[in-house]
Short mmCIF file of C-alpha atoms and ligand atoms in Angstrom, two decimals:
data_model
loop_
_atom_site.label_atom_id
_atom_site.label_comp_id
_atom_site.label_asym_id
_atom_site.label_seq_id
_atom_site.Cartn_x
_atom_site.Cartn_y
_atom_site.Cartn_z
CA UNK A 1 -1.04 18.26 -8.71
CA UNK A 2 -0.11 17.03 -5.23
CA UNK A 3 3.59 19.22 -4.00
CA UNK A 4 3.79 15.04 -2.34
CA UNK A 5 3.50 13.90 -5.68
CA UNK A 6 5.58 15.80 -7.43
CA UNK A 7 8.15 14.99 -5.12
CA UNK A 8 7.91 11.07 -5.53
CA UNK A 9 7.63 11.18 -9.62
CA UNK A 10 10.63 13.27 -9.68
CA UNK A 11 12.36 10.15 -7.48
CA UNK A 12 10.62 7.68 -9.34
CA UNK A 13 12.05 9.27 -12.91
CA UNK A 14 15.60 8.89 -11.13
CA UNK A 15 15.29 5.36 -11.35
CA UNK A 16 12.70 3.75 -13.45
CA UNK A 17 11.16 0.52 -12.28
CA UNK A 18 9.33 -2.13 -14.61
CA UNK A 19 6.37 -2.35 -13.12
CA UNK A 20 3.42 -4.56 -14.37
CA UNK A 21 -0.29 -3.23 -14.99
CA UNK A 22 -2.56 -7.06 -15.31
CA UNK A 23 -5.36 -5.08 -16.42
CA UNK A 24 -3.88 -3.85 -19.18
CA UNK A 25 -6.50 -3.66 -21.99
CA UNK A 26 -8.27 -1.89 -19.35
CA UNK A 27 -9.23 2.35 -21.23
CA UNK A 28 -7.51 3.86 -18.04
CA UNK A 29 -4.47 1.75 -17.06
CA UNK A 30 -3.80 1.74 -21.75
CA UNK A 31 -3.87 5.41 -21.20
CA UNK A 32 -2.03 6.01 -18.04
CA UNK A 33 1.08 3.29 -19.66
CA UNK A 34 1.55 6.06 -22.08
CA UNK A 35 1.61 8.44 -19.80
CA UNK A 36 5.13 6.99 -17.79
CA UNK A 37 6.45 6.10 -21.29
CA UNK A 38 5.94 9.15 -22.21
CA UNK A 39 7.22 10.89 -19.12
CA UNK A 40 10.18 8.21 -17.93
CA UNK A 41 7.77 7.69 -14.57
CA UNK A 42 7.84 4.32 -14.76
CA UNK A 43 8.33 1.02 -17.19
CA UNK A 44 4.91 0.01 -17.53
CA UNK A 45 4.27 -3.51 -18.67
CA UNK A 46 1.20 -4.52 -20.07
CA UNK A 47 -0.65 -7.57 -19.46
CA UNK A 48 -3.58 -8.49 -21.59
CA UNK A 49 -4.22 -9.87 -25.57
CA UNK A 50 -2.03 -7.76 -27.57
CA UNK A 51 -4.82 -7.11 -30.45
CA UNK A 52 -7.09 -6.36 -27.47
CA UNK A 53 -5.17 -4.22 -25.63
CA UNK A 54 -3.88 -2.36 -28.78
CA UNK A 55 -7.90 -1.85 -29.54
CA UNK A 56 -8.14 -0.35 -26.21
CA UNK A 57 -5.62 2.16 -27.22
CA UNK A 58 -6.68 3.15 -30.51
CA UNK A 59 -10.22 3.50 -28.66
CA UNK A 60 -8.84 6.72 -26.83
CA UNK A 61 -6.38 7.25 -28.12
CA UNK A 62 -2.84 6.07 -26.05
CA UNK A 63 0.47 6.10 -27.78
CA UNK A 64 1.36 2.19 -26.51
CA UNK A 65 4.89 2.30 -28.98
CA UNK A 66 7.11 0.97 -27.11
CA UNK A 67 5.39 -0.73 -24.38
CA UNK A 68 6.01 -4.42 -23.75
CA UNK A 69 2.88 -6.33 -23.79
CA UNK A 70 2.98 -9.90 -22.55
CA UNK A 71 0.06 -12.69 -23.27
CA UNK A 72 -0.01 -15.46 -20.42
CA UNK A 73 -1.07 -17.66 -23.19
CA UNK A 74 1.49 -17.45 -25.18
CA UNK A 75 4.35 -16.19 -22.90
CA UNK A 76 7.25 -18.69 -22.99
CA UNK A 77 7.83 -17.76 -19.15
CA UNK A 78 4.25 -19.71 -18.32
CA UNK A 79 5.50 -22.91 -17.63
CA UNK A 80 8.25 -22.01 -16.04
CA UNK A 81 5.95 -19.53 -13.71
CA UNK A 82 3.42 -22.53 -13.06
CA UNK A 83 6.28 -25.34 -11.93
CA UNK A 84 7.55 -22.29 -9.47
CA UNK A 85 4.29 -21.54 -8.72
CA UNK A 86 3.05 -25.70 -7.56
CA UNK A 87 5.79 -25.72 -6.13
CA UNK A 88 5.38 -22.46 -3.68
CA UNK A 89 1.58 -23.59 -2.56
CA UNK A 90 1.78 -27.06 -3.10
CA UNK A 91 1.83 -28.00 0.59
CA UNK A 92 -1.74 -25.56 0.04
CA UNK A 93 -2.66 -27.42 -1.91
CA UNK A 94 -2.05 -26.59 -5.20
CA UNK A 95 -2.29 -29.37 -7.66
CA UNK A 96 0.18 -28.91 -10.96
CA UNK A 97 -2.79 -28.92 -13.59
CA UNK A 98 -4.22 -25.72 -11.15
CA UNK A 99 -1.06 -23.52 -11.16
CA UNK A 100 -1.36 -23.90 -15.25
CA UNK A 101 -4.83 -22.03 -14.72
CA UNK A 102 -3.94 -19.95 -12.30
CA UNK A 103 -0.81 -18.64 -14.24
CA UNK A 104 -2.86 -17.96 -17.40
CA UNK A 105 -5.28 -15.79 -14.66
CA UNK A 106 -3.43 -11.97 -15.77
CA UNK A 107 -3.17 -11.04 -11.26
CA UNK A 108 -1.13 -14.17 -10.84
CA UNK A 109 1.35 -14.08 -14.27
CA UNK A 110 1.94 -10.84 -12.85
CA UNK A 111 2.86 -11.27 -9.44
CA UNK A 112 5.02 -14.18 -10.58
CA UNK A 113 6.82 -12.19 -13.14
CA UNK A 114 7.90 -10.23 -9.57
CA UNK A 115 8.26 -13.48 -8.14
CA UNK A 116 10.90 -14.48 -10.64
CA UNK A 117 12.71 -11.67 -10.98
CA UNK A 118 10.80 -10.50 -14.28
CA UNK A 119 9.93 -6.97 -12.87
CA UNK A 120 10.04 -4.76 -10.01
CA UNK A 121 6.82 -4.21 -8.88
CA UNK A 122 2.90 -4.77 -9.72
CA UNK A 123 -0.36 -2.14 -10.07
CA UNK A 124 -3.74 -3.36 -10.40
CA UNK A 125 -7.32 -3.26 -9.28
CA UNK A 126 -8.52 -0.33 -11.17
CA UNK A 127 -11.44 -4.43 -12.74
CA UNK A 128 -10.71 -6.43 -9.03
CA UNK A 129 -12.06 -6.26 -5.78
CA UNK A 130 -9.65 -5.88 -2.90
CA UNK A 131 -9.77 -8.72 -1.94
CA UNK A 132 -8.59 -10.42 -5.82
CA UNK A 133 -5.53 -8.39 -5.92
CA UNK A 134 -4.46 -8.91 -2.32
CA UNK A 135 -4.86 -13.09 -2.30
CA UNK A 136 -1.92 -14.03 -4.50
CA UNK A 137 0.29 -11.09 -3.50
CA UNK A 138 -0.28 -11.99 -0.24
CA UNK A 139 0.48 -15.85 -1.20
CA UNK A 140 3.14 -15.56 -3.00
CA UNK A 141 5.57 -12.61 -2.13
CA UNK A 142 4.63 -12.91 0.85
CA UNK A 143 5.84 -10.23 3.68
CA UNK A 144 9.51 -9.16 4.43
CA UNK A 145 11.10 -11.11 7.07
CA UNK A 146 11.39 -8.56 9.40
CA UNK A 147 7.54 -8.26 8.83
CA UNK A 148 4.43 -9.89 10.54
CA UNK A 149 1.80 -8.94 8.39
CA UNK A 150 0.84 -7.03 5.18
CA UNK A 151 -1.13 -3.50 5.95
CA UNK A 152 -1.04 -0.32 4.13
CA UNK A 153 -0.68 3.67 4.36
CA UNK A 154 -2.72 6.77 3.15
CA UNK A 155 -0.66 9.29 2.87
CA UNK A 156 -2.79 12.27 3.34
CA UNK A 157 -2.17 15.75 2.30
CA UNK A 158 -4.13 18.22 4.74
CA UNK A 159 -4.82 21.91 3.01
CA UNK A 160 -4.29 22.45 6.32
CA UNK A 161 -0.16 23.15 7.04
CA UNK A 162 -0.26 23.64 10.58
CA UNK A 163 -1.51 19.50 10.79
CA UNK A 164 1.42 17.10 10.50
CA UNK A 165 4.20 17.66 8.83
CA UNK A 166 2.95 20.84 6.89
CA UNK A 167 0.01 20.00 6.16
CA UNK A 168 0.95 15.79 5.44
CA UNK A 169 -0.33 12.75 7.32
CA UNK A 170 -0.05 9.18 7.33
CA UNK A 171 -2.43 6.68 8.29
CA UNK A 172 -2.91 2.68 9.35
CA UNK A 173 -4.26 0.95 8.59
CA UNK A 174 -6.47 2.22 6.01
CA UNK A 175 -6.75 -1.13 3.74
CA UNK A 176 -5.89 -5.14 4.50
CA UNK A 177 -6.42 -6.29 8.17
CA UNK A 178 -9.73 -5.59 9.73
CA UNK A 179 -9.13 -6.76 13.59
CA UNK A 180 -4.92 -6.31 14.39
CA UNK A 181 -4.19 -8.28 17.23
CA UNK A 182 -1.92 -5.93 19.49
CA UNK A 183 1.14 -7.12 18.00
CA UNK A 184 0.16 -7.11 14.20
CA UNK A 185 -0.69 -3.35 15.32
CA UNK A 186 2.68 -2.68 16.34
CA UNK A 187 4.18 -4.15 13.22
CA UNK A 188 1.94 -1.86 11.26
CA UNK A 189 3.12 1.77 13.15
CA UNK A 190 6.77 0.61 12.40
CA UNK A 191 6.48 -0.25 9.18
CA UNK A 192 4.20 3.43 8.63
CA UNK A 193 6.97 4.97 10.13
CA UNK A 194 9.55 3.48 7.39
CA UNK A 195 6.72 3.78 4.80
CA UNK A 196 6.84 8.02 6.22
CA UNK A 197 10.58 7.77 5.96
CA UNK A 198 11.20 6.60 2.09
CA UNK A 199 7.52 7.98 0.59
CA UNK A 200 7.12 11.10 2.40
CA UNK A 201 11.02 11.96 3.21
CA UNK A 202 9.87 11.84 7.14
CA UNK A 203 13.24 12.31 8.52
CA UNK A 204 11.44 12.26 12.22
CA UNK A 205 8.23 10.02 12.22
CA UNK A 206 5.70 10.55 15.52
CA UNK A 207 3.24 7.64 15.65
CA UNK A 208 0.15 9.22 17.34
CA UNK A 209 -1.58 5.32 18.22
CA UNK A 210 -5.10 6.22 18.38
CA UNK A 211 -7.80 5.04 20.61
CA UNK A 212 -11.42 6.43 22.54
CA UNK A 213 -8.81 7.01 25.65
CA UNK A 214 -5.42 8.92 26.01
CA UNK A 215 -3.12 7.53 28.53
CA UNK A 216 -5.65 5.74 30.77
CA UNK A 217 -8.73 7.89 30.53
CA UNK A 218 -10.36 5.12 29.50
CA UNK A 219 -10.76 1.28 30.86
CA UNK A 220 -11.56 -0.72 28.41
CA UNK A 221 -10.23 -4.24 26.74
CA UNK A 222 -9.90 -2.53 23.09
CA UNK A 223 -7.97 0.58 25.50
CA UNK A 224 -5.79 -2.34 27.34
CA UNK A 225 -5.22 -3.86 23.19
CA UNK A 226 -3.84 0.00 22.01
CA UNK A 227 -1.59 0.28 25.37
CA UNK A 228 -0.04 -3.36 24.64
CA UNK A 229 0.65 -2.64 20.88
CA UNK A 230 2.79 0.59 22.51
CA UNK A 231 4.72 -1.36 24.91
CA UNK A 232 4.86 -3.95 22.30
CA UNK A 233 6.66 -1.21 19.39
CA UNK A 234 8.25 0.35 21.88
CA UNK A 235 10.31 -3.38 21.58
CA UNK A 236 10.49 -3.62 18.14
CA UNK A 237 11.29 -0.34 17.31
CA UNK A 238 12.51 1.49 20.27
CA UNK A 239 13.97 4.06 18.85
CA UNK A 240 11.19 5.54 17.50
CA UNK A 241 8.56 8.35 18.60
CA UNK A 242 6.04 6.13 19.21
CA UNK A 243 3.44 6.74 21.93
CA UNK A 244 0.30 5.99 23.15
CA UNK A 245 -2.91 5.52 23.58
CA UNK A 246 -4.47 8.85 22.46
CA UNK A 247 -7.42 10.12 20.76
CA UNK A 248 -7.45 11.44 17.40
CA UNK A 249 -7.25 15.70 19.08
CA UNK A 250 -4.54 14.23 21.95
CA UNK A 251 -2.54 13.10 18.80
CA UNK A 252 -2.72 16.48 16.75
CA UNK A 253 -3.80 19.37 19.16
CA UNK A 254 -0.38 20.60 20.77
CA UNK A 255 -3.02 22.42 23.76
CA UNK A 256 -4.78 19.09 23.62
CA UNK A 257 -2.28 16.74 23.96
CA UNK A 258 0.47 18.81 26.23
CA UNK A 259 -3.28 18.42 28.77
CA UNK A 260 -3.97 15.34 27.87
CA UNK A 261 -0.51 13.55 27.74
CA UNK A 262 2.06 15.60 29.77
CA UNK A 263 5.03 15.52 28.71
CA UNK A 264 4.59 12.86 25.76
CA UNK A 265 7.10 13.07 22.53
CA UNK A 266 4.00 12.75 20.37
CA UNK A 267 0.86 14.01 21.76
CA UNK A 268 0.20 17.28 19.32
CA UNK A 269 2.98 16.81 17.46
CA UNK A 270 1.82 13.40 15.61
CA UNK A 271 2.72 13.05 12.15
CA UNK A 272 1.95 9.08 11.82
CA UNK A 273 -1.87 8.39 12.83
CA UNK A 274 -2.28 4.33 13.60
CA UNK A 275 -5.87 3.14 14.10
CA UNK A 276 -7.11 0.57 16.26
CA UNK A 277 -8.81 -1.88 13.86
CA UNK A 278 -10.16 -1.00 9.75
CA UNK A 279 -13.85 0.30 10.23
CA UNK A 280 -11.28 3.56 12.00
CA UNK A 281 -9.23 3.44 9.39
CA UNK A 282 -11.23 3.42 6.83
CA UNK A 283 -13.37 6.05 8.16
CA UNK A 284 -10.70 7.62 9.41
CA UNK A 285 -8.59 8.54 5.88
CA UNK A 286 -12.28 8.44 4.17
CA UNK A 287 -13.93 11.50 6.76
CA UNK A 288 -10.77 13.49 6.29
CA UNK A 289 -10.35 13.06 2.33
CA UNK A 290 -14.19 13.52 2.52
CA UNK A 291 -14.60 16.57 5.10
CA UNK A 292 -11.30 18.17 5.25
CA UNK A 293 -10.32 17.98 2.08
CA UNK A 294 -7.47 15.87 2.56
CA UNK A 295 -6.06 14.45 -1.44
CA UNK A 296 -4.99 10.76 -0.04
CA UNK A 297 -2.36 7.89 -2.20
CA UNK A 298 -2.70 4.82 -1.23
CA UNK A 299 0.62 1.94 -0.27
CA UNK A 300 0.40 -1.30 0.88
CA UNK A 301 3.47 -1.62 2.96
CA UNK A 302 5.38 -5.42 4.40
CA UNK A 303 5.58 -7.15 1.06
CA UNK A 304 8.82 -8.30 -0.15
CA UNK A 305 8.02 -6.97 -3.37
CA UNK A 306 5.36 -3.59 -4.09
CA UNK A 307 2.01 -4.07 -4.92
CA UNK A 308 -0.55 -1.54 -4.66
CA UNK A 309 -4.11 -1.48 -5.07
CA UNK A 310 -7.04 1.03 -6.86
CA UNK A 311 -9.88 1.66 -6.21
CA UNK A 312 -12.06 0.27 -8.57
CA UNK A 313 -12.94 4.34 -9.18
CA UNK A 314 -9.54 5.59 -10.13
CA UNK A 315 -9.43 8.14 -12.65
CA UNK A 316 -5.64 7.45 -15.15
CA UNK A 317 -4.40 10.11 -12.58
CA UNK A 318 -4.64 7.74 -9.75
CA UNK A 319 -3.13 4.75 -11.74
CA UNK A 320 -0.21 7.47 -12.98
CA UNK A 321 0.54 8.21 -9.64
CA UNK A 322 0.19 4.31 -7.61
CA UNK A 323 2.30 3.85 -10.30
CA UNK A 324 4.93 5.90 -9.17
CA UNK A 325 4.76 5.62 -5.51
CA UNK A 326 5.12 1.13 -6.42
CA UNK A 327 8.95 2.69 -8.26
CA UNK A 328 10.13 4.16 -5.96
CA UNK A 329 9.04 1.18 -3.59
CA UNK A 330 11.22 -0.99 -5.12
CA UNK A 331 14.21 1.30 -5.87
CA UNK A 332 14.20 1.01 -1.60
CA UNK A 333 13.40 -2.62 -1.38
N1 ACO B 401 -0.35 -10.20 5.95
C1 ACO B 401 -0.15 -11.24 5.93
N2 ACO B 401 0.16 -12.15 4.99
C2 ACO B 401 -1.58 -12.75 5.31
C3 ACO B 401 -2.32 -11.51 5.11
C4 ACO B 401 -1.75 -10.51 5.98
N3 ACO B 401 -2.93 -8.96 6.18
N4 ACO B 401 -3.77 -11.77 5.65
C5 ACO B 401 -3.78 -13.12 4.85
N5 ACO B 401 -1.91 -13.18 4.83
C6 ACO B 401 -2.24 -14.64 4.31
C7 ACO B 401 -2.31 -15.69 4.56
O1 ACO B 401 -1.27 -15.73 5.75
C8 ACO B 401 -2.37 -16.90 3.61
O2 ACO B 401 -0.95 -16.79 3.43
P1 ACO B 401 -1.13 -18.40 3.58
O3 ACO B 401 -2.10 -19.65 1.53
O4 ACO B 401 -0.24 -18.90 2.63
O5 ACO B 401 -1.63 -19.31 4.48
C9 ACO B 401 -3.18 -15.76 2.86
O6 ACO B 401 -2.47 -14.57 2.85
C10 ACO B 401 -4.39 -16.04 2.48
O7 ACO B 401 -5.39 -15.20 3.65
P2 ACO B 401 -6.88 -15.44 3.61
O8 ACO B 401 -6.87 -15.82 5.05
O9 ACO B 401 -7.62 -16.60 2.70
O10 ACO B 401 -7.66 -14.75 2.87
P3 ACO B 401 -8.25 -13.60 2.97
O11 ACO B 401 -9.38 -14.14 2.43
O12 ACO B 401 -8.74 -13.47 5.05
O13 ACO B 401 -8.13 -12.09 2.85
C11 ACO B 401 -7.62 -10.16 2.59
C12 ACO B 401 -6.90 -11.89 3.27
C13 ACO B 401 -7.97 -9.89 1.23
C14 ACO B 401 -6.50 -9.19 3.04
C15 ACO B 401 -8.72 -10.12 4.10
O14 ACO B 401 -8.66 -9.93 4.85
C16 ACO B 401 -9.51 -8.94 3.39
O15 ACO B 401 -10.72 -9.02 2.31
N6 ACO B 401 -9.34 -8.27 3.87
C17 ACO B 401 -10.03 -6.65 3.97
C18 ACO B 401 -9.71 -6.03 2.48
C19 ACO B 401 -10.59 -4.36 1.99
O16 ACO B 401 -12.12 -5.28 1.79
N7 ACO B 401 -10.53 -3.85 2.67
C20 ACO B 401 -11.32 -2.22 2.45
C21 ACO B 401 -12.09 -1.68 0.95
S1 ACO B 401 -10.47 -0.51 0.47
C22 ACO B 401 -10.45 0.83 0.21
O17 ACO B 401 -10.96 1.15 1.01
C23 ACO B 401 -9.50 2.42 0.12
#
C-alpha cells in the first residue's frame, strides 16, 4: 500500500465520517462499503433499492451487515429534500415537479443529504461520468465562500524519492476546468497548496506555475496568462512559496531550476505543479502515471463539502482509497 494512503487511512479512522455512495447497487461499490465498515475507515451509506443492493452484496460475497441502505423512492426525507432543492434552483428554472424528479435520482439524493447535513461527503463515478457526478455538486454544494472555482488535485506518489516531497508531488488541475482564466489559475494554485497540506501533510508547499517558458524565456499570450496568474496568486496568498512561469524541468530539477530561474524559492524544488490548462494537466498526470510509474490519487477541491469522482475503470481498492480521502477532507471542512 502507498505510504500516503496508509497515512490517510489512519487519519480517516481517527474521526469516522458518514460518506454517501450513490451507486449503491454496483458490485465494486458494495465490496468497498463492506471493507470501509470492517476497517472502520468511514460510515458508508449506500443509495439504492435494498433488495437490489442486498442481491449485489450476496453475488460478490460482501458482508454489508450494519450498513445503511437508503432508497430515495421510500425515504421520508425525499419531500423535504425536493423542497430545499426547489428553493435552491428555482432561479435557474427548476420547478417543484422537476425537484421531485431530481431527488429520485441517487446522485441528486446523495448531494441533498450532504446539503441538508445528513452526510459528510460523497463518492461516485464507478458508473457515472465525471460531468454527471460534478454537475449536481457544483449546482448545489457550490464552492467554498473564499474560493472562486472547483478544481482537482492529483496526489502523485512517484518511485523517485528525489522528486517533490520524498517522491510525492501534487498536480492540478487535471479534471475540472478545461480552460481557466489567469485569476482562476491563481485560485487553483492556492486550493492545491491547501489540499497538499491537509492530505499529504506538506509543511512547506512550494508551487510551480507551469508553462513552456521560464521567467520570460518565451513571449506568447499563453505565457502572459501564467505570469498574470502568478501575480494574482501572490495577492491571494502572500505567504505561499509560489513562482513561475516555469518549465516542468525547471520546476523539478535543482540544477536546471538554478540556471533558468536563479534565486527562485521554488524552481528545482517544487512539490506542487499547477498546469496551465486541463489538456496539459490531464495529459501530464497520465504520463507520470503510465511512463513514470507513479501511483495517483485524485480529489476535488474548492467545494463547500467534499464530493469525489471515481474513474469508471476503478477497482474496489480505488473506491476505498477515495472514500478515505473524502473522509479526511470532511474532517477539515
Ligand atoms: N467551479 C465552480 N462552479 C462551476 C465550475 C467550476 N469549475 N464549473 C461549472 N460551475 C458551475 C456553473 O457556474 C453552474 O452553476 P449554476 O448552474 O448555479 O449557474 C453549474 O456549475 C453548472 O455549470 P455548467 O456550465 O452548466 O456546467 P458544464 O456543463 O460546463 O459542466 C463541468 C461543468 C462538468 C465541470 C465541465 O467543465 C466539464 O465537463 N469539465 C471536464 C470534465 C472532464 O471530462 N474531465 C476529464 C476526464 S476525468 C479524468 O481523466 C480523471
